Amino acid sequence: MANLLDFSNFKIHLSEKLSCDTNSVDITQIAGGFSNLTFLVQTSLGKFAMRRAPFGEKISKAHDMGREYQVLEALQKAGYKKAPKPILLFEDQQGNEAPLLVMEFVEGYVLRNKPNPEVSLNEDDFRKLSENTLDSLIELHSLELETSGLINLGKPEGYVERQISGWTDRYERAKTNELPEMEKVALWLKANIPKKENVGFIHNDYKYDNLVLDRDAKTEIKAVLDWEMATVGDPLMDLGTSLAYWAQADDPEILKMFNLTHLPGNMTRSEVIRYYDLRGSFDLGNILFYYVFGLFKVGVIAQQIYKRFRQGFTNDPRFAALIHVVEAAGKMAEKSILNEKI
């Protein structure tokens, strides 16, 4: 993909900002996620990470590099240590290229949806990683908002209702197949919005493959990535999304493609809820709603990416199967509603 993009203006801009040789700048794509494009930028001064929106229809804040830069700056001011330092945001003055976000490159490894041959994790490791992952999420949800200025990144009042309306609308615009479960779940969510509003800083896409882990202390989290959807809202919406990605051993195989939480040693979703309940500060009495929302959201994200695949904006073969993720997420959500069980 990198060879299809013209980085010439960016290289000049980066060289001027960093005072390095333009000819020393080398850019290669890093394979991994299903959404934004990520690149390794090597210069005479060292390595940096760079992100760009994918090709095709943009998905609200999901690909807003300018917003991610703003969030990373705010987290630095708030003293949060697990976000990469932002370096620069490049916006082509000609308007011919999507904005490019350059940030600190954090050395470590990312746990994708297949075991990493370089780093072996046993059951004890996965248990510890589960705990560290949740501790880091609780830390994020507990950040001070007013003095730090983080409160300015979101509008917490009415957040849940806006999310339900927004994700339902996104689904309707991205729909390619008739999947009645997704329609029913959308109606149920709209009819069951909790009256109580919780407020905290949230990541909105928090899962294993957005964590950079230490290569030596392999269950320790060095950094959290992908901040463009972070905001101030209801932290239980964040937890619900993480629970939706938190596949366990008895889940449909298609829903295990995003995470390794289904391997032995990892907490089950019930254990995740208990752990968060003991250490967090929010009432989880209505956690079913937030989990169902998370499944619906995962389904909508998969639907949006699948539509871009159908439109020919990407030829990544992984994307062809995403319509089955939409269907499975809808069915899981409907089953959870009927059984009142996560």
Short mmCIF file of N, CA and C in Angstrom, two decimals, residues 160 164 182 185-186 188-189 192 194 234-252 255-256 259 261 268-273 283-300 325 328-342:
data_model
loop_
_atom_site.label_atom_id
_atom_site.label_comp_id
_atom_site.label_asym_id
_atom_site.label_seq_id
_atom_site.Cartn_x
_atom_site.Cartn_y
_atom_site.Cartn_z
N VAL A 160 -24.81 8.36 25.83
CA VAL A 160 -25.29 7.02 25.48
C VAL A 160 -26.36 7.10 24.40
N ILE A 164 -26.19 5.36 20.59
CA ILE A 164 -27.17 4.42 20.04
C ILE A 164 -27.71 4.94 18.71
N MET A 182 -29.66 -7.75 13.69
CA MET A 182 -29.08 -6.42 13.91
C MET A 182 -30.18 -5.37 14.02
N VAL A 185 -31.83 -5.75 17.51
CA VAL A 185 -30.95 -5.28 18.58
C VAL A 185 -30.93 -3.75 18.62
N ALA A 186 -30.91 -3.11 17.47
CA ALA A 186 -30.93 -1.64 17.42
C ALA A 186 -32.18 -1.10 18.09
N TRP A 188 -34.00 -2.64 20.40
CA TRP A 188 -33.93 -2.95 21.83
C TRP A 188 -33.05 -1.94 22.55
N LEU A 189 -31.92 -1.60 21.96
CA LEU A 189 -31.02 -0.63 22.58
C LEU A 189 -31.70 0.73 22.74
N ASN A 192 -34.06 0.73 25.67
CA ASN A 192 -33.55 0.36 26.99
C ASN A 192 -32.37 1.21 27.45
N PRO A 194 -30.16 3.34 29.61
CA PRO A 194 -30.17 3.57 31.07
C PRO A 194 -30.43 5.04 31.40
N ASP A 234 -19.61 7.74 28.78
CA ASP A 234 -19.92 6.72 29.78
C ASP A 234 -18.89 5.59 29.71
N PRO A 235 -18.07 5.42 30.76
CA PRO A 235 -17.05 4.36 30.73
C PRO A 235 -17.63 2.96 30.55
N LEU A 236 -18.87 2.75 30.91
CA LEU A 236 -19.45 1.41 30.74
C LEU A 236 -19.72 1.10 29.27
N MET A 237 -19.86 2.11 28.44
CA MET A 237 -19.94 1.89 27.00
C MET A 237 -18.58 1.36 26.49
N ASP A 238 -17.52 1.89 27.08
CA ASP A 238 -16.16 1.44 26.75
C ASP A 238 -15.97 -0.01 27.20
N LEU A 239 -16.37 -0.30 28.43
CA LEU A 239 -16.28 -1.66 28.96
C LEU A 239 -17.12 -2.62 28.12
N GLY A 240 -18.31 -2.19 27.72
CA GLY A 240 -19.18 -3.03 26.89
C GLY A 240 -18.53 -3.39 25.57
N THR A 241 -17.86 -2.43 24.95
CA THR A 241 -17.15 -2.70 23.69
C THR A 241 -16.02 -3.69 23.91
N SER A 242 -15.26 -3.51 24.99
CA SER A 242 -14.17 -4.44 25.30
C SER A 242 -14.71 -5.84 25.56
N LEU A 243 -15.85 -5.94 26.24
CA LEU A 243 -16.47 -7.24 26.50
C LEU A 243 -16.91 -7.91 25.19
N ALA A 244 -17.39 -7.11 24.25
CA ALA A 244 -17.82 -7.66 22.96
C ALA A 244 -16.65 -8.25 22.20
N TYR A 245 -15.50 -7.62 22.31
CA TYR A 245 -14.29 -8.16 21.66
C TYR A 245 -13.68 -9.30 22.46
N TRP A 246 -14.06 -9.44 23.73
CA TRP A 246 -13.45 -10.42 24.64
C TRP A 246 -14.05 -11.81 24.38
N ALA A 247 -13.68 -12.39 23.27
CA ALA A 247 -14.20 -13.72 22.91
C ALA A 247 -13.69 -14.76 23.92
N GLN A 248 -14.52 -15.76 24.19
CA GLN A 248 -14.11 -16.85 25.06
C GLN A 248 -14.27 -18.18 24.31
N ALA A 249 -13.81 -19.26 24.93
CA ALA A 249 -13.65 -20.54 24.23
C ALA A 249 -14.93 -21.05 23.60
N ASP A 250 -16.09 -20.81 24.21
CA ASP A 250 -17.34 -21.36 23.70
C ASP A 250 -18.06 -20.42 22.73
N ASP A 251 -17.43 -19.35 22.31
CA ASP A 251 -18.03 -18.43 21.35
C ASP A 251 -17.91 -18.95 19.92
N PRO A 252 -18.71 -18.44 18.98
CA PRO A 252 -18.54 -18.79 17.56
C PRO A 252 -17.13 -18.46 17.09
N LEU A 255 -16.06 -14.97 15.78
CA LEU A 255 -15.89 -13.86 16.71
C LEU A 255 -14.58 -13.94 17.48
N LYS A 256 -13.77 -14.96 17.18
CA LYS A 256 -12.46 -15.08 17.81
C LYS A 256 -11.35 -14.47 16.95
N ASN A 259 -9.15 -11.26 18.73
CA ASN A 259 -8.50 -11.28 20.04
C ASN A 259 -8.04 -12.68 20.39
N THR A 261 -8.27 -13.65 23.61
CA THR A 261 -8.86 -13.81 24.93
C THR A 261 -9.54 -15.16 25.13
N THR A 268 -12.79 -15.18 31.74
CA THR A 268 -14.04 -15.21 30.99
C THR A 268 -14.68 -13.83 31.09
N ARG A 269 -15.71 -13.59 30.30
CA ARG A 269 -16.38 -12.29 30.39
C ARG A 269 -16.98 -12.07 31.79
N SER A 270 -17.51 -13.12 32.39
CA SER A 270 -18.06 -12.99 33.75
C SER A 270 -16.97 -12.59 34.74
N GLU A 271 -15.78 -13.15 34.58
CA GLU A 271 -14.66 -12.80 35.46
C GLU A 271 -14.21 -11.37 35.21
N VAL A 272 -14.24 -10.94 33.94
CA VAL A 272 -13.89 -9.56 33.61
C VAL A 272 -14.83 -8.60 34.34
N ILE A 273 -16.12 -8.90 34.29
CA ILE A 273 -17.12 -8.04 34.93
C ILE A 273 -16.90 -7.99 36.44
N ASP A 283 -21.45 1.47 38.83
CA ASP A 283 -22.44 0.44 39.10
C ASP A 283 -22.65 -0.40 37.84
N LEU A 284 -22.41 -1.71 37.94
CA LEU A 284 -22.52 -2.60 36.78
C LEU A 284 -23.86 -3.35 36.76
N GLY A 285 -24.85 -2.83 37.46
CA GLY A 285 -26.14 -3.50 37.52
C GLY A 285 -26.82 -3.63 36.17
N ASN A 286 -26.49 -2.75 35.23
CA ASN A 286 -27.10 -2.78 33.90
C ASN A 286 -26.09 -3.16 32.82
N ILE A 287 -25.11 -3.99 33.19
CA ILE A 287 -24.01 -4.29 32.26
C ILE A 287 -24.48 -5.01 31.00
N LEU A 288 -25.62 -5.72 31.07
CA LEU A 288 -26.14 -6.39 29.87
C LEU A 288 -26.37 -5.39 28.74
N PHE A 289 -26.92 -4.24 29.05
CA PHE A 289 -27.16 -3.22 28.02
C PHE A 289 -25.85 -2.85 27.33
N TYR A 290 -24.82 -2.61 28.13
CA TYR A 290 -23.55 -2.14 27.58
C TYR A 290 -22.86 -3.23 26.76
N TYR A 291 -23.01 -4.48 27.17
CA TYR A 291 -22.45 -5.60 26.40
C TYR A 291 -23.17 -5.74 25.06
N VAL A 292 -24.50 -5.66 25.08
CA VAL A 292 -25.27 -5.75 23.84
C VAL A 292 -24.90 -4.60 22.91
N PHE A 293 -24.74 -3.40 23.48
CA PHE A 293 -24.28 -2.29 22.66
C PHE A 293 -22.92 -2.60 22.02
N GLY A 294 -22.01 -3.16 22.83
CA GLY A 294 -20.68 -3.49 22.31
C GLY A 294 -20.75 -4.44 21.13
N LEU A 295 -21.58 -5.47 21.23
CA LEU A 295 -21.74 -6.42 20.13
C LEU A 295 -22.32 -5.74 18.89
N PHE A 296 -23.31 -4.89 19.10
CA PHE A 296 -23.90 -4.16 17.98
C PHE A 296 -22.85 -3.28 17.31
N LYS A 297 -22.07 -2.58 18.13
CA LYS A 297 -21.02 -1.71 17.60
C LYS A 297 -19.98 -2.50 16.81
N VAL A 298 -19.55 -3.64 17.34
CA VAL A 298 -18.59 -4.49 16.62
C VAL A 298 -19.19 -4.91 15.27
N GLY A 299 -20.47 -5.27 15.29
CA GLY A 299 -21.13 -5.65 14.04
C GLY A 299 -21.17 -4.51 13.04
N VAL A 300 -21.44 -3.30 13.51
CA VAL A 300 -21.50 -2.15 12.61
C VAL A 300 -20.12 -1.84 12.04
N VAL A 325 -19.08 -11.81 10.52
CA VAL A 325 -18.91 -11.20 11.84
C VAL A 325 -20.16 -10.40 12.21
N ALA A 328 -22.90 -12.86 13.12
CA ALA A 328 -22.63 -13.53 14.40
C ALA A 328 -22.80 -12.57 15.57
N ALA A 329 -22.34 -11.32 15.41
CA ALA A 329 -22.47 -10.33 16.48
C ALA A 329 -23.95 -10.04 16.75
N GLY A 330 -24.74 -9.92 15.70
CA GLY A 330 -26.17 -9.68 15.85
C GLY A 330 -26.86 -10.82 16.57
N LYS A 331 -26.50 -12.04 16.21
CA LYS A 331 -27.11 -13.22 16.84
C LYS A 331 -26.69 -13.34 18.31
N MET A 332 -25.42 -13.06 18.60
CA MET A 332 -24.95 -13.11 19.99
C MET A 332 -25.69 -12.07 20.83
N ALA A 333 -25.87 -10.89 20.27
CA ALA A 333 -26.55 -9.82 21.00
C ALA A 333 -28.00 -10.19 21.26
N GLU A 334 -28.68 -10.71 20.24
CA GLU A 334 -30.08 -11.10 20.42
C GLU A 334 -30.21 -12.23 21.45
N LYS A 335 -29.30 -13.19 21.39
CA LYS A 335 -29.32 -14.30 22.36
C LYS A 335 -29.11 -13.78 23.78
N SER A 336 -28.20 -12.83 23.95
CA SER A 336 -27.94 -12.27 25.28
C SER A 336 -29.17 -11.54 25.82
N ILE A 337 -29.89 -10.83 24.94
CA ILE A 337 -31.10 -10.14 25.34
C ILE A 337 -32.16 -11.14 25.80
N LEU A 338 -32.36 -12.20 25.01
CA LEU A 338 -33.40 -13.18 25.33
C LEU A 338 -33.08 -13.96 26.59
N ASN A 339 -31.79 -14.30 26.77
CA ASN A 339 -31.38 -15.11 27.93
C ASN A 339 -30.99 -14.26 29.14
N GLU A 340 -30.87 -12.93 28.91
CA GLU A 340 -30.39 -12.02 29.95
C GLU A 340 -29.08 -12.50 30.55
N LYS A 341 -28.18 -12.89 29.65
CA LYS A 341 -26.90 -13.47 30.07
C LYS A 341 -25.79 -13.00 29.14
N ILE A 342 -24.64 -12.73 29.74
CA ILE A 342 -23.47 -12.29 28.96
C ILE A 342 -22.55 -13.48 28.72
#
